[in-house]
């Protein structure tokens, strides 16, 4: 497979993007949002072709599934992006040097961003809207599970771009096979940044094989620690929302850590979970506390493999700890550094947790389900960065720009 011409076309289109005004960009984004709704029947029909090939019991099925309501939400996110201020041309720093040189640091696009993702067709809309708003062209490499859905979505976007006379290569969808992934990972000189979204195995593969800079996103092994000073009613609501709101996303709760002094409260903390048939893998103290008070068919003894696992399903592990120090040690050992939570009424312990826990997002008395670009007021997101270089947490407009220095002189020369 030779995708060189495709990469050249996308790079050329990225240069043309710089000629569009923010007003024109916003107008096009609003038109794409309208088209997403107007073409609902077409998109859902193509999405159904993908769903028909996947086992409904597969945890990825919910990620793959589009509905009329979800398309409405996607359109709303695109409209939100259109209302946000442009991230480009912002003066991040400026100064006049002793020699009279005026120096300033200005935000600019990366240029071309490659996104590799699995069975999440909503990413096609999200990535386009964010990249387009920030002046970046994007190359999408979706998985075969969602290929019909992705191609339908990109065809809708291309129709809008053609209507406005914009080069459609500003968003390009590659073939769904592995060979295209390899080509993209080695598109040096054409692609400026790669962002993988999906399982830890996908992210690890991209990180290990790319010869282009990579920002890691996606894999979430999220914990909630119920401290001895936590309120049971608040804890039960947080745990239930974090676990069951949408199990197939990276901000879903995977492990409840409970202070040993609170084992008597554990049945009440877990009570709402049985309504969603959540299978609990509990260590021995938690298992004993839940026996006879949680459905037996949903309660199992935990093994070591149950910790550090992103379930993406109606499953959750429980770990009993003797102290907040032990809770944080467990998180340090098993966390993917995505989102972590403490439920406590003790302000000092909350501050301690926030200071010591190393994660992109740390919550006090709120569920990890809030880790989302739209929820943070950023519009749509391109992913949740779990690394520390360049960007961390929800990556939206500002996070997919870089900067350059502009230096103005009046003929100064250097000694």
Short mmCIF file of C-alpha atoms in Angstrom, two decimals:
data_model
loop_
_atom_site.label_atom_id
_atom_site.label_comp_id
_atom_site.label_asym_id
_atom_site.label_seq_id
_atom_site.Cartn_x
_atom_site.Cartn_y
_atom_site.Cartn_z
CA UNK A 1 0.00 0.00 0.00
CA UNK A 2 1.34 3.43 -0.97
CA UNK A 3 -0.48 6.28 0.71
CA UNK A 4 2.12 8.91 -0.14
CA UNK A 5 -0.22 10.82 -2.50
CA UNK A 6 -2.91 10.87 0.18
CA UNK A 7 -0.46 12.24 2.73
CA UNK A 8 0.75 14.90 0.26
CA UNK A 9 -2.85 15.96 -0.47
CA UNK A 10 -3.66 16.26 3.23
CA UNK A 11 -0.52 18.28 3.88
CA UNK A 12 -1.41 20.65 1.02
CA UNK A 13 -4.95 20.99 2.39
CA UNK A 14 -3.58 21.87 5.83
CA UNK A 15 -1.81 24.89 4.31
CA UNK A 16 -5.05 26.05 2.68
CA UNK A 17 -6.82 25.85 6.03
CA UNK A 18 -4.73 28.76 7.27
CA UNK A 19 -6.49 31.00 4.74
CA UNK A 20 -9.94 30.45 6.30
CA UNK A 21 -11.20 32.99 8.81
CA UNK A 22 -12.61 31.88 12.13
CA UNK A 23 -16.02 33.11 10.96
CA UNK A 24 -15.85 30.84 7.89
CA UNK A 25 -14.69 27.90 10.00
CA UNK A 26 -17.59 28.36 12.42
CA UNK A 27 -20.09 28.60 9.56
CA UNK A 28 -18.84 25.31 8.14
CA UNK A 29 -18.91 23.60 11.54
CA UNK A 30 -22.54 24.65 12.07
CA UNK A 31 -23.38 23.28 8.63
CA UNK A 32 -21.71 19.95 9.52
CA UNK A 33 -23.75 19.80 12.74
CA UNK A 34 -26.95 20.39 10.76
CA UNK A 35 -25.94 17.75 8.21
CA UNK A 36 -25.26 15.19 10.96
CA UNK A 37 -28.87 15.56 12.05
CA UNK A 38 -30.34 15.77 8.55
CA UNK A 39 -28.47 12.62 7.48
CA UNK A 40 -29.43 10.66 10.62
CA UNK A 41 -31.26 7.91 8.71
CA UNK A 42 -28.32 7.37 6.35
CA UNK A 43 -25.73 7.33 9.15
CA UNK A 44 -27.78 4.97 11.34
CA UNK A 45 -28.37 2.62 8.42
CA UNK A 46 -24.63 2.36 7.79
CA UNK A 47 -23.98 2.04 11.52
CA UNK A 48 -26.39 -0.89 11.66
CA UNK A 49 -24.26 -2.73 9.09
CA UNK A 50 -21.35 -2.52 11.53
CA UNK A 51 -23.52 -3.50 14.50
CA UNK A 52 -24.78 -6.57 12.62
CA UNK A 53 -21.21 -7.85 12.42
CA UNK A 54 -20.55 -7.47 16.15
CA UNK A 55 -21.77 -9.59 19.04
CA UNK A 56 -24.16 -7.46 21.12
CA UNK A 57 -22.46 -8.86 24.25
CA UNK A 58 -19.12 -7.37 23.16
CA UNK A 59 -18.22 -4.42 25.44
CA UNK A 60 -17.34 -2.43 22.30
CA UNK A 61 -20.91 -2.75 21.01
CA UNK A 62 -22.12 0.23 23.03
CA UNK A 63 -19.21 2.34 21.82
CA UNK A 64 -20.00 1.38 18.24
CA UNK A 65 -23.72 2.04 18.47
CA UNK A 66 -25.08 5.33 17.19
CA UNK A 67 -28.63 6.46 17.90
CA UNK A 68 -30.71 9.47 16.97
CA UNK A 69 -30.14 10.89 20.45
CA UNK A 70 -26.39 10.34 20.24
CA UNK A 71 -26.24 12.07 16.87
CA UNK A 72 -28.15 14.98 18.37
CA UNK A 73 -25.57 15.14 21.15
CA UNK A 74 -22.71 14.96 18.63
CA UNK A 75 -24.26 17.83 16.67
CA UNK A 76 -24.61 19.83 19.89
CA UNK A 77 -20.92 19.28 20.65
CA UNK A 78 -19.94 20.48 17.16
CA UNK A 79 -22.07 23.60 17.62
CA UNK A 80 -20.38 24.15 20.97
CA UNK A 81 -16.96 23.99 19.31
CA UNK A 82 -18.13 26.60 16.80
CA UNK A 83 -18.96 29.00 19.64
CA UNK A 84 -15.57 28.69 21.30
CA UNK A 85 -12.87 31.30 20.70
CA UNK A 86 -10.24 30.36 18.17
CA UNK A 87 -7.14 28.84 19.78
CA UNK A 88 -4.97 30.28 17.00
CA UNK A 89 -3.01 33.50 16.95
CA UNK A 90 -3.08 33.89 20.73
CA UNK A 91 -0.07 35.74 22.12
CA UNK A 92 1.13 33.42 24.86
CA UNK A 93 4.12 35.50 25.87
CA UNK A 94 5.75 38.70 24.67
CA UNK A 95 8.68 40.83 25.62
CA UNK A 96 11.03 43.53 24.36
CA UNK A 97 14.66 42.55 24.73
CA UNK A 98 17.35 45.05 25.83
CA UNK A 99 18.54 45.25 22.21
CA UNK A 100 15.08 46.38 21.09
CA UNK A 101 13.95 43.09 19.51
CA UNK A 102 10.22 42.44 19.99
CA UNK A 103 9.68 38.77 20.75
CA UNK A 104 6.39 36.95 21.15
CA UNK A 105 5.17 33.39 21.35
CA UNK A 106 2.04 32.76 19.26
CA UNK A 107 -0.25 29.71 19.11
CA UNK A 108 -0.35 27.88 15.75
CA UNK A 109 -1.71 24.55 14.44
CA UNK A 110 0.36 21.39 14.47
CA UNK A 111 -0.46 20.99 10.77
CA UNK A 112 -1.53 17.39 10.16
CA UNK A 113 -2.76 15.16 12.98
CA UNK A 114 -3.25 11.41 12.58
CA UNK A 115 -5.85 9.70 14.75
CA UNK A 116 -5.98 5.92 15.15
CA UNK A 117 -9.12 4.67 16.88
CA UNK A 118 -11.27 1.60 17.29
CA UNK A 119 -15.03 1.04 17.32
CA UNK A 120 -16.08 4.62 18.12
CA UNK A 121 -17.57 6.35 15.07
CA UNK A 122 -18.42 9.46 17.09
CA UNK A 123 -14.67 10.13 17.09
CA UNK A 124 -14.88 10.89 13.36
CA UNK A 125 -17.13 13.90 14.03
CA UNK A 126 -15.31 14.95 17.21
CA UNK A 127 -11.84 14.88 15.68
CA UNK A 128 -12.90 16.73 12.55
CA UNK A 129 -14.60 19.53 14.47
CA UNK A 130 -11.68 20.08 16.82
CA UNK A 131 -8.99 19.81 14.15
CA UNK A 132 -10.88 22.06 11.73
CA UNK A 133 -11.48 24.70 14.40
CA UNK A 134 -7.80 24.65 15.36
CA UNK A 135 -6.52 24.84 11.79
CA UNK A 136 -5.29 21.25 11.61
CA UNK A 137 -5.93 18.78 8.81
CA UNK A 138 -6.59 15.27 10.09
CA UNK A 139 -6.00 11.75 8.85
CA UNK A 140 -8.35 9.23 10.43
CA UNK A 141 -7.59 5.54 10.74
CA UNK A 142 -10.63 3.78 12.14
CA UNK A 143 -11.04 0.11 12.87
CA UNK A 144 -12.78 -2.36 10.59
CA UNK A 145 -15.55 -2.76 13.20
CA UNK A 146 -16.82 0.76 12.44
CA UNK A 147 -15.78 1.19 8.82
CA UNK A 148 -19.28 1.59 7.35
CA UNK A 149 -20.18 4.14 10.02
CA UNK A 150 -16.95 6.10 9.60
CA UNK A 151 -17.25 6.24 5.82
CA UNK A 152 -20.83 7.47 6.07
CA UNK A 153 -19.79 10.21 8.51
CA UNK A 154 -16.83 11.36 6.40
CA UNK A 155 -19.02 11.42 3.28
CA UNK A 156 -21.42 13.76 5.09
CA UNK A 157 -18.56 16.04 6.14
CA UNK A 158 -17.11 16.03 2.62
CA UNK A 159 -20.45 17.09 1.15
CA UNK A 160 -20.49 20.13 3.41
CA UNK A 161 -16.86 20.99 2.62
CA UNK A 162 -17.54 20.75 -1.12
CA UNK A 163 -20.53 23.04 -0.74
CA UNK A 164 -18.27 25.69 0.81
CA UNK A 165 -15.47 25.13 -1.68
CA UNK A 166 -13.05 23.74 0.90
CA UNK A 167 -10.50 21.07 -0.01
CA UNK A 168 -11.99 17.80 1.28
CA UNK A 169 -8.52 16.47 2.05
CA UNK A 170 -8.61 18.48 5.29
CA UNK A 171 -10.16 15.29 6.66
CA UNK A 172 -9.14 11.96 5.16
CA UNK A 173 -10.25 8.45 6.19
CA UNK A 174 -7.71 5.73 5.46
CA UNK A 175 -8.57 2.11 4.63
CA UNK A 176 -9.47 0.05 7.69
CA UNK A 177 -6.69 -2.54 7.30
CA UNK A 178 -3.51 -2.85 9.37
CA UNK A 179 -1.26 -1.91 6.47
CA UNK A 180 -2.74 1.60 6.48
CA UNK A 181 -1.89 1.87 10.17
CA UNK A 182 1.73 1.01 9.44
CA UNK A 183 1.89 3.62 6.67
CA UNK A 184 0.44 6.29 8.94
CA UNK A 185 2.82 5.50 11.80
CA UNK A 186 5.75 6.10 9.45
CA UNK A 187 4.45 9.12 7.53
CA UNK A 188 7.42 11.25 8.58
CA UNK A 189 7.49 14.62 6.90
CA UNK A 190 3.74 14.54 6.28
CA UNK A 191 2.11 13.93 9.66
CA UNK A 192 3.11 16.02 12.67
CA UNK A 193 1.43 14.13 15.49
CA UNK A 194 -0.26 10.77 16.12
CA UNK A 195 -3.00 10.33 18.72
CA UNK A 196 -4.27 6.78 19.39
CA UNK A 197 -7.69 6.31 20.98
CA UNK A 198 -8.69 2.88 22.20
CA UNK A 199 -7.47 -0.08 24.20
CA UNK A 200 -4.17 -0.23 26.03
CA UNK A 201 -2.94 -2.76 23.45
CA UNK A 202 -3.63 -0.31 20.61
CA UNK A 203 -1.94 2.55 22.46
CA UNK A 204 1.09 0.40 23.28
CA UNK A 205 1.36 -0.73 19.66
CA UNK A 206 1.28 2.85 18.38
CA UNK A 207 3.79 4.06 20.96
CA UNK A 208 6.21 1.25 20.19
CA UNK A 209 5.98 1.44 16.40
CA UNK A 210 5.45 5.09 15.48
CA UNK A 211 8.33 7.16 14.15
CA UNK A 212 6.22 10.30 14.63
CA UNK A 213 5.53 12.00 18.00
CA UNK A 214 2.66 10.32 19.88
CA UNK A 215 0.29 11.54 22.57
CA UNK A 216 -1.20 8.62 24.48
CA UNK A 217 -4.92 8.73 25.22
CA UNK A 218 -7.74 6.45 26.16
CA UNK A 219 -6.91 3.56 28.45
CA UNK A 220 -8.55 4.19 31.80
CA UNK A 221 -8.18 2.08 34.93
CA UNK A 222 -10.17 4.28 37.32
CA UNK A 223 -10.49 3.94 41.10
CA UNK A 224 -12.78 5.41 43.75
CA UNK A 225 -11.57 5.37 47.35
CA UNK A 226 -14.31 5.42 50.00
CA UNK A 227 -12.57 6.97 52.96
CA UNK A 228 -13.54 6.34 56.58
CA UNK A 229 -14.88 9.91 56.64
CA UNK A 230 -17.05 9.48 53.55
CA UNK A 231 -20.84 9.81 53.50
CA UNK A 232 -22.58 6.59 52.46
CA UNK A 233 -25.39 8.22 50.47
CA UNK A 234 -22.93 10.35 48.52
CA UNK A 235 -20.59 7.40 48.02
CA UNK A 236 -23.35 5.08 46.74
CA UNK A 237 -24.47 7.66 44.18
CA UNK A 238 -20.92 8.38 43.01
CA UNK A 239 -19.96 4.72 42.72
CA UNK A 240 -23.13 3.83 40.83
CA UNK A 241 -22.80 6.73 38.40
CA UNK A 242 -19.10 6.15 37.78
CA UNK A 243 -19.64 2.44 37.13
CA UNK A 244 -22.99 2.22 35.33
CA UNK A 245 -23.54 5.50 33.48
CA UNK A 246 -21.74 4.09 30.44
CA UNK A 247 -19.51 1.10 31.05
CA UNK A 248 -17.72 1.08 27.69
CA UNK A 249 -15.95 4.43 28.11
CA UNK A 250 -12.52 5.09 29.56
CA UNK A 251 -13.77 7.15 32.53
CA UNK A 252 -15.90 4.29 33.91
CA UNK A 253 -15.05 3.03 37.40
CA UNK A 254 -13.08 -0.21 37.54
CA UNK A 255 -12.12 -0.58 41.20
CA UNK A 256 -13.70 0.53 44.48
CA UNK A 257 -11.20 0.87 47.31
CA UNK A 258 -12.82 0.82 50.72
CA UNK A 259 -11.40 1.66 54.13
CA UNK A 260 -11.60 -1.39 56.41
CA UNK A 261 -13.47 0.70 58.99
CA UNK A 262 -16.29 1.12 56.45
CA UNK A 263 -16.93 -2.53 55.61
CA UNK A 264 -20.26 -2.40 57.42
CA UNK A 265 -21.31 0.31 54.94
CA UNK A 266 -20.23 -1.69 51.88
CA UNK A 267 -23.65 -3.33 51.19
CA UNK A 268 -25.27 0.11 51.09
CA UNK A 269 -22.50 1.50 48.90
CA UNK A 270 -23.02 -1.32 46.41
CA UNK A 271 -26.80 -1.56 46.67
CA UNK A 272 -27.62 0.43 43.47
CA UNK A 273 -25.18 -1.65 41.42
CA UNK A 274 -27.27 -4.80 41.45
CA UNK A 275 -30.01 -3.00 39.49
CA UNK A 276 -27.56 -2.93 36.57
CA UNK A 277 -26.38 -6.51 37.24
CA UNK A 278 -22.85 -5.38 38.04
CA UNK A 279 -20.58 -8.33 38.78
CA UNK A 280 -18.37 -7.57 41.78
CA UNK A 281 -14.97 -9.18 42.26
CA UNK A 282 -14.29 -8.59 45.97
CA UNK A 283 -11.27 -9.40 48.09
CA UNK A 284 -11.93 -11.62 51.12
CA UNK A 285 -12.94 -8.90 53.64
CA UNK A 286 -15.26 -7.21 51.13
CA UNK A 287 -16.65 -10.55 49.97
CA UNK A 288 -17.53 -11.47 53.56
CA UNK A 289 -19.18 -8.08 54.12
CA UNK A 290 -21.31 -8.48 50.98
CA UNK A 291 -22.30 -12.14 51.41
CA UNK A 292 -26.06 -12.42 51.77
CA UNK A 293 -26.44 -8.68 51.10
CA UNK A 294 -25.57 -8.62 47.40
CA UNK A 295 -26.91 -11.12 44.82
CA UNK A 296 -24.83 -14.27 45.06
CA UNK A 297 -24.77 -14.77 41.30
CA UNK A 298 -23.13 -11.32 40.95
CA UNK A 299 -20.53 -11.75 43.70
CA UNK A 300 -17.17 -13.44 43.19
CA UNK A 301 -13.87 -13.57 45.02
CA UNK A 302 -11.26 -11.37 43.40
CA UNK A 303 -8.01 -12.66 41.97
CA UNK A 304 -4.90 -10.59 41.33
CA UNK A 305 -5.96 -10.26 37.67
CA UNK A 306 -9.02 -8.27 38.75
CA UNK A 307 -6.88 -5.28 39.72
CA UNK A 308 -5.37 -2.95 37.16
CA UNK A 309 -7.97 -4.12 34.66
CA UNK A 310 -10.11 -1.86 32.47
CA UNK A 311 -13.32 -3.89 32.41
CA UNK A 312 -15.36 -1.86 29.87
CA UNK A 313 -18.29 -3.92 31.14
CA UNK A 314 -20.72 -4.25 34.06
CA UNK A 315 -17.92 -5.54 36.26
CA UNK A 316 -15.98 -4.00 39.14
CA UNK A 317 -13.35 -5.06 41.65
CA UNK A 318 -13.20 -4.12 45.34
CA UNK A 319 -10.04 -3.74 47.40
CA UNK A 320 -10.07 -3.35 51.19
CA UNK A 321 -7.32 -1.19 52.70
CA UNK A 322 -6.18 -0.35 56.21
CA UNK A 323 -5.42 3.32 55.55
CA UNK A 324 -5.43 6.15 53.05
CA UNK A 325 -1.72 5.49 52.50
CA UNK A 326 -2.51 1.92 51.45
CA UNK A 327 -5.29 3.17 49.17
CA UNK A 328 -2.91 5.53 47.41
CA UNK A 329 -0.28 2.79 47.16
CA UNK A 330 -2.85 0.54 45.44
CA UNK A 331 -3.70 3.33 43.00
CA UNK A 332 -0.01 3.98 42.36
CA UNK A 333 0.49 0.31 41.50
CA UNK A 334 -2.54 -0.22 39.27
CA UNK A 335 -3.67 3.17 37.93
CA UNK A 336 -3.39 4.11 34.26
CA UNK A 337 -3.16 7.75 35.47
CA UNK A 338 -6.48 8.64 33.87
CA UNK A 339 -9.00 9.55 36.62
CA UNK A 340 -9.05 8.81 40.34
CA UNK A 341 -11.56 9.71 43.07
CA UNK A 342 -11.80 10.04 46.84
CA UNK A 343 -15.08 10.17 48.76
CA UNK A 344 -14.50 11.91 52.07
CA UNK A 345 -15.71 14.77 54.25
CA UNK A 346 -12.24 15.33 55.67
CA UNK A 347 -10.72 18.31 53.86
CA UNK A 348 -7.13 17.54 54.86
CA UNK A 349 -7.36 13.94 53.64
CA UNK A 350 -8.92 15.16 50.40
CA UNK A 351 -6.06 17.60 49.88
CA UNK A 352 -3.56 14.86 50.71
CA UNK A 353 -5.15 12.56 48.13
CA UNK A 354 -5.15 15.28 45.47
CA UNK A 355 -1.52 16.10 46.16
CA UNK A 356 -0.21 12.53 46.20
CA UNK A 357 -2.26 10.75 43.52
CA UNK A 358 -0.66 10.94 40.08
CA UNK A 359 -3.44 11.12 37.50
CA UNK A 360 -4.67 13.45 34.77
CA UNK A 361 -7.88 14.11 36.73
CA UNK A 362 -8.39 13.73 40.49
CA UNK A 363 -11.87 14.02 42.00
CA UNK A 364 -13.16 14.76 45.48
CA UNK A 365 -16.76 13.67 46.09
CA UNK A 366 -17.57 13.47 42.38
CA UNK A 367 -17.50 10.54 39.93
CA UNK A 368 -14.82 9.90 37.34
CA UNK A 369 -17.58 9.94 34.70
CA UNK A 370 -17.07 13.72 34.47
CA UNK A 371 -13.70 13.30 32.73
CA UNK A 372 -14.84 14.53 29.36
CA UNK A 373 -14.02 17.53 27.23
CA UNK A 374 -17.64 18.62 26.87
CA UNK A 375 -18.23 18.28 30.62
CA UNK A 376 -15.16 20.42 31.28
CA UNK A 377 -16.58 23.13 29.03
CA UNK A 378 -14.06 22.46 26.27
CA UNK A 379 -16.53 21.37 23.59
CA UNK A 380 -15.81 17.97 22.07
CA UNK A 381 -12.53 16.23 22.90
CA UNK A 382 -9.94 14.47 20.83
CA UNK A 383 -9.09 12.15 23.71
CA UNK A 384 -7.96 11.97 27.34
CA UNK A 385 -4.19 12.26 27.55
CA UNK A 386 -2.72 10.08 30.30
CA UNK A 387 0.86 11.23 29.77
CA UNK A 388 2.64 14.33 31.03
CA UNK A 389 4.33 15.84 27.99
CA UNK A 390 2.50 18.63 26.15
CA UNK A 391 -1.07 17.87 27.28
CA UNK A 392 -2.81 16.01 30.10
CA UNK A 393 -6.47 15.15 30.62
CA UNK A 394 -9.20 16.11 28.11
CA UNK A 395 -7.55 17.30 24.91
CA UNK A 396 -9.55 19.97 23.15
CA UNK A 397 -8.70 23.02 21.06
CA UNK A 398 -5.79 24.47 23.02
CA UNK A 399 -4.19 21.06 23.45
CA UNK A 400 -3.97 20.43 19.68
CA UNK A 401 -2.07 23.61 18.98
CA UNK A 402 1.59 24.34 19.40
CA UNK A 403 3.40 27.67 19.12
CA UNK A 404 6.11 29.53 17.29
CA UNK A 405 8.25 32.52 18.20
CA UNK A 406 7.92 35.69 16.15
CA UNK A 407 10.78 38.13 16.45
CA UNK A 408 10.60 41.68 15.06
CA UNK A 409 13.62 43.91 14.71
CA UNK A 410 14.76 47.14 13.15
CA UNK A 411 18.02 45.88 11.72
CA UNK A 412 19.75 44.64 14.88
CA UNK A 413 22.66 42.28 14.45
CA UNK A 414 24.21 39.90 16.95
CA UNK A 415 27.74 40.41 18.23
#
